[in-house]
Amino acid sequence: MAGEAVERGGRGEEQGLLFDYTARLLLVAGFLELILYRLVSRLGMHLSKVAQKYESVRITLKALSSIGFALLNFVSLLVFLALFLVLFNKVRGVGKGRYDALLVPSTSLLVLVTIAYLLFPPTMLGSVVYNLIFLVVLGTLVAEYVMTHQPWAQRGLIVCYLLGVAGWLYYQTISTVYGLLKLAAVPPLAHEVNRAGEALMVLASILVFWAYGATPLWTKNKRQRRRAATFALVGGGAFVGLLFLDYFLALYDQAVAESVRKAGEGIGWIFQMGMGYTFYLPFAFYVAGLLCWAYTVVKLITIGRMAGLGLGLMFIAGYALQLSHLSLMVVLGVLLLNLDRRRLLAPAGAPAEESLLAGPAGTLAGEQT
């Protein structure tokens, strides 16, 4: 019975069915928005010459981009609804944490500022203020996570993720401050910190597997042992193959190697515009992070852990949080990680309190300048 209580603790009953379904729908819609809007729309710009030559390609890309834009607004509504439900339940005392005295007002302020900026586009000073508020909220969530999670793998993951996001925030904020002061000089360490933040984000996507998805090869569960061995072989083979792909292609044919390099540059440009990754690291590390993240998220969602939804939202948001709903998605993702931990520690037999239904907040996604 105790084991069953612990397993139920990782699910979403505490926050209510509305929140549980909203979070799951948000993960699916957010992933589709990433593919159809942030990536496909950039792919259309990259293939503009092909689209002009073939009408079917142009129509297909335009249709997919239109669907992606509609998903952008839908995802924004879901993010606002999910955050409203979490804050409402925290005020009611459901899933209350030790940092809620700071977390609830700061998160509420972040949501209100986001709504205000959607109605009235912010100036450069407003963007700096928004980034500072977001950093306070994220820092509070990470502090709560570190205090409530004992495994060093999980602590290392969340600290690495925070430093990665902070790298982007520093680059964006210092560049905006220099623009506000009308300084033509290059901000100190702006590009270096931005690249370091990207490397830390890639590292965090790999640490996700160590913190949440790793299964010992000596486990007694044969199915888990087989899955772990299969993933290790496939992932390790893909990593080594991609790491030395350029070298082997150059030995085989220089023309083929050059074509692959140009294709890689095109892929890097698309992901840089859509998610902020410049792909300055070897491509194998990005693929390793993607495989580790995808395996872990699917595994956690399969067993009903809210941490799977949280990790999914955190990395779907990407590295460059250029849209306001992406920043809120990161906040919601870390919130889900914290809520997942508290549910796992819930005593056996404790009834889950059902949250009240709440209406969706009508708003659209806006871009941070």
Tab-separated table of C-alpha atoms in Angstrom, residues 138-352:
chain	number	residue	atom	x	y	z
A	138	LEU	CA	13.218	31.306	-11.540
A	139	GLY	CA	15.850	31.702	-8.805
A	140	THR	CA	13.208	31.199	-6.115
A	141	LEU	CA	11.931	28.050	-7.820
A	142	VAL	CA	15.448	26.654	-8.173
A	143	ALA	CA	16.220	27.399	-4.502
A	144	GLU	CA	13.085	25.501	-3.488
A	145	TYR	CA	14.025	22.610	-5.777
A	146	VAL	CA	17.548	22.362	-4.339
A	147	MET	CA	16.211	22.371	-0.773
A	148	THR	CA	13.622	19.652	-1.437
A	149	HIS	CA	15.672	17.351	-3.693
A	150	GLN	CA	18.527	15.463	-2.089
A	151	PRO	CA	20.107	13.596	-5.072
A	152	TRP	CA	23.118	15.522	-6.384
A	153	ALA	CA	22.267	14.527	-9.939
A	154	GLN	CA	18.979	16.414	-9.711
A	155	ARG	CA	20.591	19.398	-8.001
A	156	GLY	CA	23.285	19.523	-10.649
A	157	LEU	CA	20.646	19.409	-13.385
A	158	ILE	CA	18.607	22.321	-12.061
A	159	VAL	CA	21.638	24.507	-11.240
A	160	CYS	CA	23.084	23.846	-14.696
A	161	TYR	CA	19.747	24.759	-16.269
A	162	LEU	CA	19.502	27.966	-14.202
A	163	LEU	CA	23.002	29.048	-15.211
A	164	GLY	CA	22.179	28.296	-18.838
A	165	VAL	CA	19.064	30.475	-18.783
A	166	ALA	CA	20.995	33.148	-16.872
A	167	GLY	CA	23.540	33.215	-19.708
A	168	TRP	CA	20.815	34.119	-22.184
A	169	LEU	CA	19.251	36.650	-19.778
A	170	TYR	CA	22.619	38.340	-19.251
A	171	TYR	CA	23.201	38.611	-22.992
A	172	GLN	CA	19.724	39.959	-23.638
A	173	THR	CA	19.648	42.339	-20.656
A	174	ILE	CA	23.128	43.822	-21.053
A	175	SER	CA	22.552	44.346	-24.782
A	176	THR	CA	19.258	46.118	-24.043
A	177	VAL	CA	20.883	48.291	-21.357
A	178	TYR	CA	23.627	49.342	-23.780
A	179	GLY	CA	20.983	50.158	-26.375
A	180	LEU	CA	19.016	52.139	-23.784
A	181	LEU	CA	22.137	54.155	-22.920
A	182	LYS	CA	22.924	54.519	-26.653
A	183	LEU	CA	26.363	52.989	-26.216
A	184	ALA	CA	27.986	51.677	-29.392
A	185	ALA	CA	30.555	49.559	-27.555
A	186	VAL	CA	30.187	45.790	-27.312
A	187	PRO	CA	28.841	44.822	-23.849
A	188	PRO	CA	31.434	43.079	-21.648
A	189	LEU	CA	31.513	39.289	-22.072
A	190	ALA	CA	28.116	39.331	-23.799
A	191	HIS	CA	28.911	36.784	-26.498
A	192	GLU	CA	31.118	34.688	-24.221
A	193	VAL	CA	28.415	34.368	-21.563
A	194	ASN	CA	25.808	33.655	-24.227
A	195	ARG	CA	27.871	30.769	-25.609
A	196	ALA	CA	28.602	29.461	-22.124
A	197	GLY	CA	24.866	29.506	-21.404
A	198	GLU	CA	24.161	27.493	-24.550
A	199	ALA	CA	26.779	24.909	-23.554
A	200	LEU	CA	25.227	24.648	-20.079
A	201	MET	CA	21.763	24.150	-21.591
A	202	VAL	CA	23.076	21.309	-23.738
A	203	LEU	CA	24.777	19.819	-20.678
A	204	ALA	CA	21.526	20.132	-18.702
A	205	SER	CA	19.626	18.236	-21.413
A	206	ILE	CA	22.140	15.389	-21.024
A	207	LEU	CA	22.022	15.504	-17.201
A	208	VAL	CA	18.244	15.025	-17.425
A	209	PHE	CA	18.871	11.362	-18.212
A	210	TRP	CA	21.241	10.927	-15.264
A	211	ALA	CA	18.892	12.696	-12.841
A	212	TYR	CA	15.546	11.166	-13.854
A	213	GLY	CA	15.836	8.542	-16.568
A	214	ALA	CA	18.877	6.376	-15.843
A	215	THR	CA	18.255	2.723	-15.010
A	216	PRO	CA	21.102	0.556	-13.622
A	217	LEU	CA	22.061	-2.278	-15.948
A	218	TRP	CA	22.103	-4.619	-12.931
A	219	THR	CA	18.446	-4.017	-12.035
A	220	LYS	CA	16.298	-7.132	-11.549
A	221	ASN	CA	13.627	-5.797	-13.899
A	222	LYS	CA	14.491	-7.433	-17.218
A	223	ARG	CA	12.363	-5.024	-19.263
A	224	GLN	CA	14.049	-1.964	-17.778
A	225	ARG	CA	17.460	-3.568	-18.187
A	226	ARG	CA	16.756	-4.307	-21.850
A	227	ARG	CA	15.505	-0.773	-22.492
A	228	ALA	CA	18.533	0.748	-20.774
A	229	ALA	CA	20.934	-1.417	-22.766
A	230	THR	CA	19.144	-0.611	-26.047
A	231	PHE	CA	19.192	3.124	-25.360
A	232	ALA	CA	22.870	3.021	-24.356
A	233	LEU	CA	23.826	1.196	-27.565
A	234	VAL	CA	21.708	3.358	-29.883
A	235	GLY	CA	22.574	6.644	-28.172
A	236	GLY	CA	26.262	5.840	-27.810
A	237	GLY	CA	26.514	4.663	-31.415
A	238	ALA	CA	24.771	7.801	-32.711
A	239	PHE	CA	27.006	10.057	-30.603
A	240	VAL	CA	30.267	8.448	-31.730
A	241	GLY	CA	29.093	8.268	-35.347
A	242	LEU	CA	28.119	11.940	-35.513
A	243	LEU	CA	31.223	13.031	-33.650
A	244	PHE	CA	33.504	11.523	-36.323
A	245	LEU	CA	31.118	11.823	-39.291
A	246	ASP	CA	32.872	14.806	-40.858
A	247	TYR	CA	36.269	13.133	-40.565
A	248	PHE	CA	35.147	9.921	-42.281
A	249	LEU	CA	33.238	11.808	-44.997
A	250	ALA	CA	36.325	13.896	-45.724
A	251	LEU	CA	38.324	10.692	-46.160
A	252	TYR	CA	35.665	9.301	-48.472
A	253	ASP	CA	34.898	12.371	-50.623
A	254	GLN	CA	35.583	16.059	-49.990
A	255	ALA	CA	32.583	17.130	-52.087
A	256	VAL	CA	30.193	14.981	-50.021
A	257	ALA	CA	31.727	16.279	-46.795
A	258	GLU	CA	31.260	19.882	-47.957
A	259	SER	CA	27.608	19.225	-48.864
A	260	VAL	CA	26.963	17.747	-45.409
A	261	ARG	CA	28.621	20.769	-43.777
A	262	LYS	CA	26.384	23.168	-45.714
A	263	ALA	CA	23.309	21.145	-44.756
A	264	GLY	CA	24.410	21.291	-41.133
A	265	GLU	CA	24.798	25.063	-41.347
A	266	GLY	CA	21.236	25.310	-42.677
A	267	ILE	CA	19.894	23.184	-39.820
A	268	GLY	CA	21.866	25.269	-37.344
A	269	TRP	CA	20.409	28.492	-38.769
A	270	ILE	CA	16.850	27.160	-38.409
A	271	PHE	CA	17.359	26.099	-34.798
A	272	GLN	CA	19.149	29.354	-33.961
A	273	MET	CA	16.184	31.389	-35.174
A	274	GLY	CA	13.635	29.044	-33.561
A	275	MET	CA	15.265	28.051	-30.255
A	276	GLY	CA	18.413	30.127	-29.890
A	277	TYR	CA	20.967	27.334	-30.364
A	278	THR	CA	23.883	28.417	-32.568
A	279	PHE	CA	25.316	24.879	-32.919
A	280	TYR	CA	28.865	26.083	-32.283
A	281	LEU	CA	29.476	22.871	-30.300
A	282	PRO	CA	29.943	19.567	-32.151
A	283	PHE	CA	26.579	18.447	-33.517
A	284	ALA	CA	26.869	15.130	-31.656
A	285	PHE	CA	26.402	16.861	-28.283
A	286	TYR	CA	23.097	18.418	-29.368
A	287	VAL	CA	21.830	15.058	-30.607
A	288	ALA	CA	22.930	13.400	-27.355
A	289	GLY	CA	20.993	15.997	-25.382
A	290	LEU	CA	17.922	15.507	-27.550
A	291	LEU	CA	18.013	11.715	-27.128
A	292	CYS	CA	18.551	11.891	-23.354
A	293	TRP	CA	15.767	14.448	-22.933
A	294	ALA	CA	13.274	12.609	-25.151
A	295	TYR	CA	13.920	9.215	-23.515
A	296	THR	CA	13.544	10.652	-20.007
A	297	VAL	CA	10.392	12.660	-20.744
A	298	VAL	CA	8.659	9.700	-22.410
A	299	LYS	CA	9.646	7.403	-19.541
A	300	LEU	CA	8.393	9.769	-16.825
A	301	ILE	CA	5.122	10.499	-18.602
A	302	THR	CA	4.552	6.763	-19.142
A	303	ILE	CA	4.771	6.097	-15.395
A	304	GLY	CA	2.631	9.149	-14.570
A	305	ARG	CA	5.270	11.513	-13.173
A	306	MET	CA	4.574	15.240	-13.397
A	307	ALA	CA	8.337	15.747	-13.663
A	308	GLY	CA	8.096	14.471	-17.235
A	309	LEU	CA	5.732	17.296	-18.127
A	310	GLY	CA	7.954	19.822	-16.364
A	311	LEU	CA	11.143	18.726	-18.099
A	312	GLY	CA	9.325	18.646	-21.413
A	313	LEU	CA	8.115	22.240	-21.080
A	314	MET	CA	11.476	23.547	-19.835
A	315	PHE	CA	13.407	22.363	-22.884
A	316	ILE	CA	10.630	22.890	-25.449
A	317	ALA	CA	10.854	26.577	-24.518
A	318	GLY	CA	14.388	26.530	-25.924
A	319	TYR	CA	17.414	28.626	-25.024
A	320	ALA	CA	16.484	32.045	-26.413
A	321	LEU	CA	13.280	33.023	-24.570
A	322	GLN	CA	12.266	35.671	-27.099
A	323	LEU	CA	8.512	35.203	-26.636
A	324	SER	CA	6.833	36.006	-23.325
A	325	HIS	CA	4.950	32.705	-23.154
A	326	LEU	CA	8.258	30.814	-23.353
A	327	SER	CA	9.459	32.453	-20.135
A	328	LEU	CA	6.199	31.506	-18.445
A	329	MET	CA	6.576	27.981	-19.815
A	330	VAL	CA	9.961	27.687	-18.087
A	331	VAL	CA	8.452	28.886	-14.806
A	332	LEU	CA	5.624	26.368	-15.108
A	333	GLY	CA	8.053	23.574	-15.933
A	334	VAL	CA	10.145	24.126	-12.792
A	335	LEU	CA	6.925	24.470	-10.776
A	336	LEU	CA	5.916	21.014	-11.994
A	337	LEU	CA	9.261	19.584	-10.905
A	338	ASN	CA	8.740	20.970	-7.405
A	339	LEU	CA	5.139	19.768	-7.222
A	340	ASP	CA	6.186	16.309	-8.395
A	341	ARG	CA	8.687	16.004	-5.556
A	342	ARG	CA	6.200	17.034	-2.883
A	343	ARG	CA	3.644	14.537	-4.174
A	344	LEU	CA	6.191	11.736	-3.997
A	345	LEU	CA	6.785	12.567	-0.329
A	346	ALA	CA	3.070	12.598	0.511
A	347	PRO	CA	2.100	10.136	3.279
A	348	ALA	CA	0.278	6.983	2.313
A	349	GLY	CA	-3.487	7.214	2.312
A	350	ALA	CA	-3.557	11.009	2.210
A	351	PRO	CA	-6.573	12.104	0.121
A	352	ALA	CA	-5.902	14.349	-2.837
